[in-house]
XYZ file of C-alpha atoms in Angstrom:
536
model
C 115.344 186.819 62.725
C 113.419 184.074 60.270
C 115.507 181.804 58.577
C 116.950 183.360 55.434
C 114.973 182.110 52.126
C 118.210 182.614 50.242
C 120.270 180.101 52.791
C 117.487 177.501 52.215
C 117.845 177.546 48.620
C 121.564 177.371 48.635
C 121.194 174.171 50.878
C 118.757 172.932 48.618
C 121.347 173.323 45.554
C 124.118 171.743 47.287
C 122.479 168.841 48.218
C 121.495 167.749 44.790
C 123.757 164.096 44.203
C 125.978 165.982 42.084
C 126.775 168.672 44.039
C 126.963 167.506 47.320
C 130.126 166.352 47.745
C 131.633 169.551 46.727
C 131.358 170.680 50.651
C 133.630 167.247 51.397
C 137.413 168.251 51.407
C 137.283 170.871 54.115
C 140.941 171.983 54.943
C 142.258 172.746 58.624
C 145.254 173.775 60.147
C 145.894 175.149 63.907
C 147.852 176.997 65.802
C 147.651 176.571 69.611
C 149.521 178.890 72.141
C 150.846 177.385 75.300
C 153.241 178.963 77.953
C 156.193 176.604 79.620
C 155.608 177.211 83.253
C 157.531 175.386 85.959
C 156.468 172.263 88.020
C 155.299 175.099 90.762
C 153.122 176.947 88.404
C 155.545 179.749 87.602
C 156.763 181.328 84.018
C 159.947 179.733 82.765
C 162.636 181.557 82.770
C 164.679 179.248 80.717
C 165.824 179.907 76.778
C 163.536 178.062 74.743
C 164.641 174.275 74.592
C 167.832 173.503 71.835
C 166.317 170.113 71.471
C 162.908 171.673 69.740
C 165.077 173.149 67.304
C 164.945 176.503 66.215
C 162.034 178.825 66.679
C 162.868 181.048 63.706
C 162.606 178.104 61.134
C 160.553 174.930 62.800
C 157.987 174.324 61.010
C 155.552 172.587 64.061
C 157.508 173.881 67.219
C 157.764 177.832 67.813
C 157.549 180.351 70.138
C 155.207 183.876 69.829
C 155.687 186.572 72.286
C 157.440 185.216 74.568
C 160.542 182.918 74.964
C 158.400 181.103 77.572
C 155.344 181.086 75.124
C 155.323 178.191 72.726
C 153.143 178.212 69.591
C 151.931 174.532 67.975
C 151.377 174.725 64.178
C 150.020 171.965 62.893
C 150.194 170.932 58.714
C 146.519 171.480 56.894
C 144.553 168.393 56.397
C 141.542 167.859 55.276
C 140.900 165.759 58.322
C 140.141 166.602 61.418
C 141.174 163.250 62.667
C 144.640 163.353 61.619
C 144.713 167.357 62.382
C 144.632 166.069 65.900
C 146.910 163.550 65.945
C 149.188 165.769 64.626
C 148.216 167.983 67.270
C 148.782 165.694 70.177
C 152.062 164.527 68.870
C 153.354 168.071 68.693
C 152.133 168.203 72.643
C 153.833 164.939 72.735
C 157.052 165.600 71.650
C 157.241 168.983 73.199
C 156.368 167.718 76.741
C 158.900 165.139 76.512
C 161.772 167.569 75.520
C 161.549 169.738 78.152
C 162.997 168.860 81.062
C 161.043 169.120 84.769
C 158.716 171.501 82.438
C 154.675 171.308 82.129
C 152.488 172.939 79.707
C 150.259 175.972 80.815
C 146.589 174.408 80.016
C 144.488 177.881 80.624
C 144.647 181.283 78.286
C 144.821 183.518 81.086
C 147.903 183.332 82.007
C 149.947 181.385 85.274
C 151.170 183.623 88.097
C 153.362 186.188 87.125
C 155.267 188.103 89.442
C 155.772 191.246 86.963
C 156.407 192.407 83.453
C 159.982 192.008 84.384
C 159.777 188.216 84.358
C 158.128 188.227 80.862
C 161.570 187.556 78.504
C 161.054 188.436 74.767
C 161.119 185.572 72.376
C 164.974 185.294 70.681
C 165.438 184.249 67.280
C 168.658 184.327 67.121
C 171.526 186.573 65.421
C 170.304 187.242 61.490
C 168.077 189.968 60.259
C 164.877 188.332 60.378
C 165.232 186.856 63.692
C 166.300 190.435 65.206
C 163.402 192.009 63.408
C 160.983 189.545 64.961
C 162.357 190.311 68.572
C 162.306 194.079 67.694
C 159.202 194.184 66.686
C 157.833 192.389 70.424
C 159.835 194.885 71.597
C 158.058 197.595 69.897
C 154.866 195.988 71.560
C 155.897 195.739 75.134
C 156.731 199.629 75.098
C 153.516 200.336 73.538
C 151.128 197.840 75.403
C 153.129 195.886 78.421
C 153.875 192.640 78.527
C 151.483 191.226 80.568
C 148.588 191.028 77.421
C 151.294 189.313 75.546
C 151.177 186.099 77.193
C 147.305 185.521 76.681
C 146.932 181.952 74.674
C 143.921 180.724 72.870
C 143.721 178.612 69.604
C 143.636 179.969 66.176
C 141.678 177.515 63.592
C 142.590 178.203 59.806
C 140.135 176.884 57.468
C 139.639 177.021 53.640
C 136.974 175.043 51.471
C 138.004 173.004 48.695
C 138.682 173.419 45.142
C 135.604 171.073 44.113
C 133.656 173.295 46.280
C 134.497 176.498 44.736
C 134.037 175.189 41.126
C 130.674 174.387 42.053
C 129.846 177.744 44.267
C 131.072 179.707 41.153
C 128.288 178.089 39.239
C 125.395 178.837 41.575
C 126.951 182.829 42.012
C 128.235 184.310 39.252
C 129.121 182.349 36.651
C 130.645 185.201 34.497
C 133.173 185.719 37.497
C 136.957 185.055 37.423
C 137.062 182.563 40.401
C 139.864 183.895 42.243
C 138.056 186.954 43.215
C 134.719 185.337 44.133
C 136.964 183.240 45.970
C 138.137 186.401 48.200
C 134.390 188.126 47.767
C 133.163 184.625 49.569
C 135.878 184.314 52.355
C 135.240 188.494 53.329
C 131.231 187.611 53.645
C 132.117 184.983 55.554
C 134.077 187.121 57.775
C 131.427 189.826 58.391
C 128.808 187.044 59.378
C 131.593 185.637 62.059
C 131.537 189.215 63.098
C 127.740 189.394 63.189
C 127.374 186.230 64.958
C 130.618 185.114 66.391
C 129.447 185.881 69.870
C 128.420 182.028 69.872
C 131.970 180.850 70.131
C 132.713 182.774 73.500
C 129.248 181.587 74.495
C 130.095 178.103 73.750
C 133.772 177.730 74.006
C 135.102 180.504 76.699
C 136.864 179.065 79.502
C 138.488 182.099 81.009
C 135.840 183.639 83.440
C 138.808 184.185 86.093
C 142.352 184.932 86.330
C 144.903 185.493 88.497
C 144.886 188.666 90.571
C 148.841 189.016 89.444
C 147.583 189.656 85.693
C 145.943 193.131 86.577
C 148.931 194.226 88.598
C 146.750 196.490 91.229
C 144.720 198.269 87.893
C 141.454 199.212 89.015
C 139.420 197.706 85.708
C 135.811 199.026 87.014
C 134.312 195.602 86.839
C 132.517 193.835 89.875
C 134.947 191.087 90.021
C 134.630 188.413 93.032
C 137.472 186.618 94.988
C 138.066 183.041 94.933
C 140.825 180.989 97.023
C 143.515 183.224 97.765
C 144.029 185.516 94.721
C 141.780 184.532 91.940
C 139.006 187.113 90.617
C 135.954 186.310 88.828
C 133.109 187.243 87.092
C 129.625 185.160 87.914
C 128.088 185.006 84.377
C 131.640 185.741 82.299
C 132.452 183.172 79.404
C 136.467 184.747 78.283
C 138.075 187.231 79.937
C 140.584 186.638 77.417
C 138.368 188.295 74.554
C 137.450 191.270 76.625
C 139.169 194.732 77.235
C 141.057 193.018 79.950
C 142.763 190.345 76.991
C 144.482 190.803 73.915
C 142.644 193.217 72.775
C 143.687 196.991 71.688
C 141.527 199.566 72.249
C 143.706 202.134 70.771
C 142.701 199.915 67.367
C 139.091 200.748 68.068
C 139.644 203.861 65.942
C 141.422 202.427 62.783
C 138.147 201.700 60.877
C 139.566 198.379 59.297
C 136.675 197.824 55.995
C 135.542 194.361 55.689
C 133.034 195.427 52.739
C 135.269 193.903 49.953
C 138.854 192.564 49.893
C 140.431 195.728 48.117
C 139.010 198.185 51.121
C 140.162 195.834 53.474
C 143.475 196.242 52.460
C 143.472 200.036 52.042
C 142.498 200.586 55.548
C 145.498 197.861 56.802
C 147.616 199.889 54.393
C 145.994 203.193 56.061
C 147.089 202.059 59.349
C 150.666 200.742 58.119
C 151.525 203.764 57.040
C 149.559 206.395 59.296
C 152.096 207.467 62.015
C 150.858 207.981 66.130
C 152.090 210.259 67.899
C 151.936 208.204 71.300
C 153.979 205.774 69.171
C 156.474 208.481 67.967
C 156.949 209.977 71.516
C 158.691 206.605 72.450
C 160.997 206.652 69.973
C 162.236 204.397 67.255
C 165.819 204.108 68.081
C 167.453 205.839 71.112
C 171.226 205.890 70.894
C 172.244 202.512 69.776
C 169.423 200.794 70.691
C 165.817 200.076 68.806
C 162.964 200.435 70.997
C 160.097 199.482 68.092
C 160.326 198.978 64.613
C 158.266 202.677 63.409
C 156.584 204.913 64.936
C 153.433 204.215 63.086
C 149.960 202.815 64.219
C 150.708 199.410 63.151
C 154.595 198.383 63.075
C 153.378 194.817 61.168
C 150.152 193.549 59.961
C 149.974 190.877 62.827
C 149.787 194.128 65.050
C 145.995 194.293 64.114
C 144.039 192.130 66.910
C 141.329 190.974 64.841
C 138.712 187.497 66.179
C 139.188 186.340 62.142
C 141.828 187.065 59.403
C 141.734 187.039 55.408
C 145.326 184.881 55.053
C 147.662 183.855 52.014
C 150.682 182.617 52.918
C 153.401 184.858 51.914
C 156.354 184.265 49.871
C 160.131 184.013 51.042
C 160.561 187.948 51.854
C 157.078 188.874 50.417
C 154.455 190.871 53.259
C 151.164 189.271 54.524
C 149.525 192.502 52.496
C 151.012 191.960 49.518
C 150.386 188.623 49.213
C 146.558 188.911 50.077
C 146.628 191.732 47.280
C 148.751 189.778 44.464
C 147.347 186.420 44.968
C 143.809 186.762 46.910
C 142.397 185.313 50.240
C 143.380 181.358 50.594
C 142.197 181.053 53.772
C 140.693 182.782 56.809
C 142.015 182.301 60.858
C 139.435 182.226 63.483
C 141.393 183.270 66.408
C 138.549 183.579 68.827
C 138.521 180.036 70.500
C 140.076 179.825 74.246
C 142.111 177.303 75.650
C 139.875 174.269 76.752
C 141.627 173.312 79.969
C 140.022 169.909 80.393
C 141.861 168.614 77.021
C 145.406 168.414 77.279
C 145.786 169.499 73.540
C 143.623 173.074 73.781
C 141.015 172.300 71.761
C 138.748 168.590 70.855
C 136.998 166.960 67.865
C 133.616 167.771 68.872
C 134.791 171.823 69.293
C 136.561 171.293 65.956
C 133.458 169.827 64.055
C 131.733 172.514 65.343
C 133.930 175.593 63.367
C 133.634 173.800 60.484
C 130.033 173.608 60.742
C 129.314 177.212 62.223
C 132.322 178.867 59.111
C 130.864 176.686 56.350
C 127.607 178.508 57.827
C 128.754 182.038 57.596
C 130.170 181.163 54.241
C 126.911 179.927 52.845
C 124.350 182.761 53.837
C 124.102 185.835 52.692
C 125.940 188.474 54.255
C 125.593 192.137 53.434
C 127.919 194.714 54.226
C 128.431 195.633 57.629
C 127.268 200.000 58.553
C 128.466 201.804 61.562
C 125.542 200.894 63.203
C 125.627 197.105 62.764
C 129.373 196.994 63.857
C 128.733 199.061 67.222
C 125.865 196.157 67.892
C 128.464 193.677 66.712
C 131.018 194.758 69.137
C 128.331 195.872 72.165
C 127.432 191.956 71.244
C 130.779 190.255 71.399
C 131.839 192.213 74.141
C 128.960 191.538 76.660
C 128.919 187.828 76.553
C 132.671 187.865 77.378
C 131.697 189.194 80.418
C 128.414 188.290 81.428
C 127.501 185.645 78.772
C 125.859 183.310 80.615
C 123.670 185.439 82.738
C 119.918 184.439 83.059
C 118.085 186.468 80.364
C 121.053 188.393 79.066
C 119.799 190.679 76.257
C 122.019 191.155 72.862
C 121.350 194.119 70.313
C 120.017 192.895 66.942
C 118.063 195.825 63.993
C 115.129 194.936 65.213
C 115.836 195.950 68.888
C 117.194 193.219 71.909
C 116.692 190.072 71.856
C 117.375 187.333 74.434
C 120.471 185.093 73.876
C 119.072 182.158 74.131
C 116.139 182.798 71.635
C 118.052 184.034 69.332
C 121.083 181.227 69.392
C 118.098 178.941 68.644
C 117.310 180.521 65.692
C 120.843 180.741 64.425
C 120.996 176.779 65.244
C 117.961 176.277 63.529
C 119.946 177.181 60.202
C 123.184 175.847 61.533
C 121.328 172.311 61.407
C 120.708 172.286 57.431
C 124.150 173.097 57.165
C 124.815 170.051 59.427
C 122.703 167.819 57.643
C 124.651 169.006 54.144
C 127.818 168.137 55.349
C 126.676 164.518 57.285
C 125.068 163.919 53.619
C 128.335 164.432 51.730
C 130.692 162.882 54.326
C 128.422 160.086 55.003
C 128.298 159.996 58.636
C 126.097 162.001 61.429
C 129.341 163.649 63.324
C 127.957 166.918 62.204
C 124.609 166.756 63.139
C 125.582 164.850 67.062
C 128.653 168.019 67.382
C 125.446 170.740 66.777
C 123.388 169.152 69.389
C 125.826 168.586 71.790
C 126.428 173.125 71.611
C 122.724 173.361 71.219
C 122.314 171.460 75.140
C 124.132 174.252 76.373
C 121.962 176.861 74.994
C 119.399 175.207 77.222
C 121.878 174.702 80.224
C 124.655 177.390 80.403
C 126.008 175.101 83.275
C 127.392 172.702 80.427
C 129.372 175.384 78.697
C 133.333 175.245 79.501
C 133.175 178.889 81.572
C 130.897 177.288 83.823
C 132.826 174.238 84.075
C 135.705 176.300 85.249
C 134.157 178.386 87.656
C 132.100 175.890 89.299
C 135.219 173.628 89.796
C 136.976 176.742 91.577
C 134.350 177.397 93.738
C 133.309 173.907 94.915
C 137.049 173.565 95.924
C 137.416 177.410 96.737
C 140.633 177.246 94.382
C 142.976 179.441 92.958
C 143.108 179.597 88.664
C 146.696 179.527 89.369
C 146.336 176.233 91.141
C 143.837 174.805 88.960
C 145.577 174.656 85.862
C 149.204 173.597 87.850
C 147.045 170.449 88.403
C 145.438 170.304 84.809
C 149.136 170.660 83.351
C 150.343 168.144 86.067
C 147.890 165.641 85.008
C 148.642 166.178 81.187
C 152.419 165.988 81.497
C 151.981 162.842 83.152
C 149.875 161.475 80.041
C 151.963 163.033 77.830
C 155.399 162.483 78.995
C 155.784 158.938 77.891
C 153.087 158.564 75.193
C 154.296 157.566 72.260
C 153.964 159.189 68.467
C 150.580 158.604 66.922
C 150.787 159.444 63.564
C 154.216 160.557 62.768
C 157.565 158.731 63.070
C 160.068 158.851 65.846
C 162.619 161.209 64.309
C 159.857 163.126 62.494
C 160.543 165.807 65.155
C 164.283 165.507 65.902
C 165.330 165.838 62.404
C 163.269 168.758 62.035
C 164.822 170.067 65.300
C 168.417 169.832 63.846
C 167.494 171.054 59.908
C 165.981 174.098 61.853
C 168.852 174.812 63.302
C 170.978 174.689 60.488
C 168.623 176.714 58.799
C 168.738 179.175 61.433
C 172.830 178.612 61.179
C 172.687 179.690 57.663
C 170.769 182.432 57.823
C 173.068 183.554 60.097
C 175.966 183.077 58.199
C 174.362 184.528 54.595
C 173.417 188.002 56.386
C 175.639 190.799 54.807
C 173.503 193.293 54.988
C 173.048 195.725 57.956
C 170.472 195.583 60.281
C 169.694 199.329 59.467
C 169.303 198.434 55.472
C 167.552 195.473 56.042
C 164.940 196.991 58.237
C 164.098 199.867 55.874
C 163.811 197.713 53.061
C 161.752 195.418 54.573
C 159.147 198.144 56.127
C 158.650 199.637 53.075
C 155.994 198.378 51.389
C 155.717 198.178 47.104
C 153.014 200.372 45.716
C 149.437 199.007 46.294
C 148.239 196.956 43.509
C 145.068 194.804 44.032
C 145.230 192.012 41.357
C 143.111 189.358 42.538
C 143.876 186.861 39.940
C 147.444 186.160 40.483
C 148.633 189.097 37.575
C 151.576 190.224 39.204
């Protein structure tokens, strides 16, 4: 596991004074889940707030799963600065408008007394918002509810135009851009898949949940007890990306290619239209009533639980396939990254420099395609220091045979830090360079990673999860709940509250088609056509 000659050139080539500030411009955006709980630590069972506006159509403020689980979208920006002030005034707002309510800081989720108490998000009375709701209702029959309410932080992130102008220069300079572009973003995600066992490692913070969550299912592992219902695992970094979280093993099977953007959508196609019989035995509709919206393995492409997605932001009525196969890959979502409790926005600068860093990273070096062989180790990999990532000595499986975590995360950092040093050169500052070493320490010290944070301050205090994050989301809706705006204006939030409803409103009123139509026309998909270039 040397460092790779071709990732040392590529450094060297970026570096040069005309080319380095290519890598400056990086653009974020990100999307934190976060379930309203009560002042007692319990699931809301309230309708989602009228004076957030309307989850179908808010742009910041909307819900996922569940009515009781909020989602925070910030705008892209290409700084991280202002991506978290955005951020925090989102939490801001939010806290502020609702009520006696607190914010759930952990991505396991609060007590929950049963499925029963888990409400499906509502989006109100037009065909798109009852599609939505169907189509969690198609996933509670087929998985429960209880995986449903897991939160963690997705992190989009795209490079710059200036970037790719250059990066088509040092590649292939007789390639249309648009489809290096995609080529570029699918390497990058089979090295996050190769190596994205660091962020777990690093950034897990869901080594125990509540007993409640497994409702009496006998998982196999050797959990321990802490306080009065809380299990744990010693050495575990996220519970939350293991086959207890939101995961689905029945996906295992689906073979979703990542060797080129065209086979990637094939197999998503593949698994759109492939129906399962498990699937089929529930029913679509029974009587009067939907119970899913197909039969088939995938009802939607945000079915497929993958820790990164190629994205492109679709077009009014257009599918997230189509658009990825008209237009190309614009930007990829990391969605491995836990909730950090000890922030009360999910997620902190130093975590955030950090992605950038460790994607610009797996964008940069080479990254051949993945075999059958590589992807068990990948997934044996991924799925062992969820549960046992910080144990002393813990082997992971690389082609040359095991090799110990910790000797092989400081190789990895060793060519994380000339990607560091690139991006302090362009930007001018150190902030990469300071964010590395900070994640290196805890390479060196597992006790400094945000699992072990978690579990030692439950068992010094022999204290329940459950009660744990009541008091982190105590403490932040105290901070939060008369903090003013930081970056946007006052009635930034509450006239986007009231144009989303009227949105919603007119949706409403514009429907004329029925429900029946509109479904089938929406579920059927146009012929596949990869043009990677934009030629529609």
């Amino acid at each position: 596991m040397s460092l790779s000659p071709s990732l040392s050139e590529i450094i060297e080539q970026l570096s040069t004074p005309e080319r380095v500030f290519a890598v400056r411009g990086i653009r974020r955006g990100i999307e934190r889940e976060s379930l309203r709980i009560t002042p007692e630590g319990r699931l809301s069972p309230l309708d989602h707030p009228r004076q957030l506006g309307a989850a179908l159509t808010n742009a910041n403020i909307t819900t996922d799963y569940s009515e009781s689980l909020m989602e925070f979208i910030t705008p892209v920006s290409d700084s991280l600065d202002v991506l978290l002030a955005q951020l925090g005034d989102i939490h801001r707002f939010t806290q502020q408008n609702i009520g006696d309510e607190r914010l759930w800081p952990l991505s396991m989720p609060c007590f929950i007394g049963g499925e029963e108490s888990i409400r499906l998000a509502q989006y109100g009375r037009s065909n798109t918002g009852r599609m939505k709701t169907l189509y969690r209702q198609g996933l509670h029959h087929r998985y429960g509810s209880m995986m449903q309410v897991i939160a963690g932080v997705h992190f989009n992130f795209s490079m710059p135009d200036s970037f790719w102008n250059e990066w088509l220069s040092l590649q292939q300079p007789e390639c249309c851009q648009c489809k290096l572009i995609s080529d570029s973003y699918m390497g990058l995600i089979r090295n996050v898949y190769r190596f994205g066992w660091l962020i777990p490692y690093l950034f897990g913070a869901s080594p125990a949940l509540c007993s409640s969550f497994l409702q009496g299912r006998d998982t196999g592992l050797p959990f321990e007890r802490v306080g009065k219902g809380t299990l744990y695992l010693p050495y575990a970094t996220s519970l939350r990306l293991s086959d207890l979280g939101y995961t689905n093993k029945s996906q295992a099977s689906l073979n979703i290619s990542h060797n080129n953007l065209p086979d990637y959508l094939t197999s998503v196609r593949r698994a759109l239209d492939t129906k399962d019989d498990v699937f089929a035995a529930m029913g679509i509709k029974v009587g009067d009533e939907y119970r899913q919206l197909n039969d088939h393995v995938l009802q939607l492409e945000n079915e497929l639980y993958a820790p990164i997605r190629p994205k492109r932001t679709p077009r009014s009525g257009e599918r997230a396939v189509v658009a990825l196969e008209r237009r190309g890959i614009d930007y990829i979502e990391l969605r491995t990254l836990d909730i950090n409790p000890f922030t009360p926005f999910g997620v902190e600068l130093q975590q955030l420099r950090f992605l950038d860093l460790f994607l610009v990273w797996c964008l940069l070096r080479p990254s051949p395609i993945l075999d059958a062989a590589e992807i068990e180790r990948n997934r044996h990999n991924m799925s062992h220091v969820a549960l046992e990532g910080r144990s002393p000595g813990l082997q992971l499986m690389t082609a040359e045979g095991e090799l110990p975590l910790r000797v092989w995360g400081e190789q990895l950092f060793d060519e994380l830090q000339l990607v560091a040093q690139l991006l302090d050169r362009a930007n001018g500052r150190i902030h990469y360079q300071l964010a590395l070493q900070a994640q290196r320490d805890k390479l060196i010290d597992p006790d400094k990673t945000l699992s072990a944070q978690v579990l030692t301050h439950l068992l010094q205090h022999d204290l329940d999860n459950a009660e744990f994050g009541r008091q982190q989301a105590e403490l932040f809706h105290q901070q939060l709940q008369h903090a003013p705006l930081q970056y946007w204006e006052a009635n930034y939030f509450t006239d986007e509250a009231q144009a989303s409803l009227l949105k919603q409103a007119e949706l409403e009123a514009d429907d004329h088609q029925s429900f029946d139509d509109f479904l089938r026309q929406y579920l059927q998909l146009p012929q596949a056509g990869y043009a990677p270039c934009g030629v529609e």
